[in-house]
XYZ file of C-alpha atoms in Angstrom:
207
model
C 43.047 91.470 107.004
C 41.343 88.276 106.583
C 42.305 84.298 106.331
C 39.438 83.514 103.732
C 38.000 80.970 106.237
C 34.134 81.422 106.854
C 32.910 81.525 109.961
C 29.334 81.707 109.451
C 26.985 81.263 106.491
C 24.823 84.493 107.141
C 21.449 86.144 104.990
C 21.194 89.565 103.742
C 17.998 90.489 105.240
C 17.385 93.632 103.650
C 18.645 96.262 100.684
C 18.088 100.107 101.354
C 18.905 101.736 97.812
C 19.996 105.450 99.223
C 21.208 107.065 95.305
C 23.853 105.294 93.623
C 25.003 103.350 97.196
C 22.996 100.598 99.367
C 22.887 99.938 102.990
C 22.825 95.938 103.386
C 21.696 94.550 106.674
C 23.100 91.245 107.054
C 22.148 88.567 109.772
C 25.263 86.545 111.418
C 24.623 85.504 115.039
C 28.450 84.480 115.336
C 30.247 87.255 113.778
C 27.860 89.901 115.484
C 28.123 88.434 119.016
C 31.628 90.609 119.810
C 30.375 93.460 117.230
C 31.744 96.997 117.435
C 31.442 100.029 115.466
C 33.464 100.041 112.492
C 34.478 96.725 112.786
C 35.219 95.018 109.457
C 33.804 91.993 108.156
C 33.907 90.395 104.952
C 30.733 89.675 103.029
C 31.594 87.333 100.017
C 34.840 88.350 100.225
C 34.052 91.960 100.441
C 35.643 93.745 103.658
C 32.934 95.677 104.746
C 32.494 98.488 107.791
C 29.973 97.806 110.626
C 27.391 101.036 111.174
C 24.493 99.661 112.864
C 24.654 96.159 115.197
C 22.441 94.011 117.039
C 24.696 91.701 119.102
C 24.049 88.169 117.779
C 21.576 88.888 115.445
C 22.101 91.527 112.391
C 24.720 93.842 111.085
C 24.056 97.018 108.882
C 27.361 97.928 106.096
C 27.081 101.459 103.584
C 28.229 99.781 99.970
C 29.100 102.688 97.542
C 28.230 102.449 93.906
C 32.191 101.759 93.439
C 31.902 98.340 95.681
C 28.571 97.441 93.781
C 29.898 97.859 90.007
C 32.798 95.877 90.873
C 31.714 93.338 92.722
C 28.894 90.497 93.127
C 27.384 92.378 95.794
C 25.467 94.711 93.517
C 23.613 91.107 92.382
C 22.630 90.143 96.138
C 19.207 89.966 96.874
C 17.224 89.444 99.943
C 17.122 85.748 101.258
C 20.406 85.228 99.426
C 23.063 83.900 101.763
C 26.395 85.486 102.166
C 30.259 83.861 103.605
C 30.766 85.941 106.936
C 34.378 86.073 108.144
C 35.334 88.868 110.536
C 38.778 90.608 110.498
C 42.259 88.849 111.808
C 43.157 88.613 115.220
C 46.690 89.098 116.144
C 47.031 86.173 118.010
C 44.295 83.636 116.079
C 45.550 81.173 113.739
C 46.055 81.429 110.411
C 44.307 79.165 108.479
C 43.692 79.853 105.037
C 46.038 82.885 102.944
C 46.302 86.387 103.141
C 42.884 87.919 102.434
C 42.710 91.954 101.825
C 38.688 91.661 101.064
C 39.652 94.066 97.968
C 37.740 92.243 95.375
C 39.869 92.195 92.048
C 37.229 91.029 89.754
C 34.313 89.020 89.220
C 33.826 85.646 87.732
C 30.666 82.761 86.676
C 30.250 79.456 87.885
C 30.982 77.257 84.534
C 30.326 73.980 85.659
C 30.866 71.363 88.612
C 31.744 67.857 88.267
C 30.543 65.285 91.009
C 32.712 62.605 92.958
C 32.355 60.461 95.432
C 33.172 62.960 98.211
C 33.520 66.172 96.569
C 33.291 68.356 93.447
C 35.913 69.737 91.109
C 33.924 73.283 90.070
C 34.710 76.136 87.795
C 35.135 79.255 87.072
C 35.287 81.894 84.738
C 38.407 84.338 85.250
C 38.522 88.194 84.122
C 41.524 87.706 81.243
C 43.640 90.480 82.798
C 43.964 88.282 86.347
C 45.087 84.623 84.158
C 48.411 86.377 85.134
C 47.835 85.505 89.050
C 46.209 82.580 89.270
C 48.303 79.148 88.944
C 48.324 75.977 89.608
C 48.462 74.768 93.244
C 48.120 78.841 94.572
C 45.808 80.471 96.147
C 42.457 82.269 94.967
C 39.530 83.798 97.345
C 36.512 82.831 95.906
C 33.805 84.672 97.402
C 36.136 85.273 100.098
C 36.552 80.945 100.600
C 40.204 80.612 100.505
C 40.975 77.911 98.236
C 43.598 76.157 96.573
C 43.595 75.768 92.617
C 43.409 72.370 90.903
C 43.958 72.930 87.451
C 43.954 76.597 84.871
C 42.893 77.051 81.462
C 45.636 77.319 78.756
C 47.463 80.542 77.880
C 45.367 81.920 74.945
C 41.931 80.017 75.805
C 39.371 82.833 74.549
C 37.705 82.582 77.905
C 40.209 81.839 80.891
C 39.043 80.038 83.723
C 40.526 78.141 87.082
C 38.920 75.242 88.972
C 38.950 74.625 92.871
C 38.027 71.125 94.372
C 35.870 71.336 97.075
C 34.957 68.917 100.117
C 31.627 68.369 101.651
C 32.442 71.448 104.806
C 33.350 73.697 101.853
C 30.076 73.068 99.892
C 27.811 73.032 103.288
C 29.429 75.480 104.962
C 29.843 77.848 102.198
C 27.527 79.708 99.617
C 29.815 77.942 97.028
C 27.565 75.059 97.716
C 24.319 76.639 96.438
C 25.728 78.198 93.120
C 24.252 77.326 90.201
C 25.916 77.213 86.484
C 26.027 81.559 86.025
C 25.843 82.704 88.949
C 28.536 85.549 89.753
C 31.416 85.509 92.533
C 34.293 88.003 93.681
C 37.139 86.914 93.120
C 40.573 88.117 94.675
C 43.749 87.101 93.471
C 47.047 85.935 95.817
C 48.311 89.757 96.825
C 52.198 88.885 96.914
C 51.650 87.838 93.316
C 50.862 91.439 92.457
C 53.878 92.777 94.604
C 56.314 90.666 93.360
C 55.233 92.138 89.711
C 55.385 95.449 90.320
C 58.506 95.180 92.061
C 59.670 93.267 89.252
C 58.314 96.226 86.831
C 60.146 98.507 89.218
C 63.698 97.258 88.125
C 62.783 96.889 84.556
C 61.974 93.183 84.881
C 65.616 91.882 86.161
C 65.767 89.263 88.451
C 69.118 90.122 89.388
């Protein structure tokens, strides 16, 4: 489990196509300095499995053609930086929400807005997630845990959520480099999808 609070701003060094799957070698000084085998760390918000390390310097994850058709991953290229976050301690605290690094979708930068000491951006939001994203909650962008500002209207033909976002969030982050089209994961708040299907589960009574 994750927080969605990046710890590092890492760089995919490298993409070994191998088939339909890819072996990414990422570099992440931080989140590689206490490295094991089959450790998880999220990359943009995917939780990915550690294969190969080099403490403090590089990181080598499988990604199976599953991962890369449904997320932004499969867009990566070398150079590109990634959000680094490694996986939940038991006693750390907990920062951001809960973070499963199980992308649910993908969405496109639409625009940002500039103010004085941050930006109100947004994004484009697969129409069968509208359901779990609202106002004030909780959305992993790109595995950034953030809090929503404002959602499109029920019925918009193309829904889409905004997220304001401070100077550490746009420095700190890859959410800082995106241009207008570029593609991020997105993964909605996970009680919101328990609390419907247990709702589904007694034939939508509350009671």
């Amino acid at each position: 489990m994750f927080t969605g609070i990046v710890e590092e701003l890492g760089t995919l060094e490298s993409v070994d196509r191998v088939g339909d799957s890819a072996r990414l070698r990422i570099r992440g000084p931080l989140v590689t300095s206490d490295a094991g085998h089959g450790d998880s760390i999220a990359v943009n918000g995917v939780c990915l499995t550690v294969t190969e390390f080099t403490p403090g310097q590089t990181f080598d994850a499988d990604v199976m053609a599953e991962t890369l058709d449904r997320t932004a991953l499969g867009a990566l290229a070398p150079g590109d930086g990634v959000n680094l976050e490694r996986a939940m301690r038991a006693d750390a605290r907990f920062g951001g929400h809960i973070v499963q690094g199980h992308v649910d979708g993908t969405g496109r930068l639409l625009s940002r807005v500039e103010h004085e000491h941050w930006q109100v951006v947004r994004f484009s939001l697969p129409a069968e997630l509208g359901r779990y994203v609202v106002e004030k909650g909780s959305v992993t962008v790109s595995g950034t845990s953030l809090t929503v500002s404002a959602v499109s209207s029920p019925g918009e033909a193309e829904p889409w959520f905004e997220v304001s976002l401070i100077p550490t969030t746009l420095e700190s982050t890859v959410l800082g480099s995106l241009a207008p089209g570029d593609l991020v994961n997105i993964e909605v708040d996970v009680l919101a999808k328990y609390v419907e299907r247990l709702l589904d589960g007694r034939g939508g009574r509350t009671r």
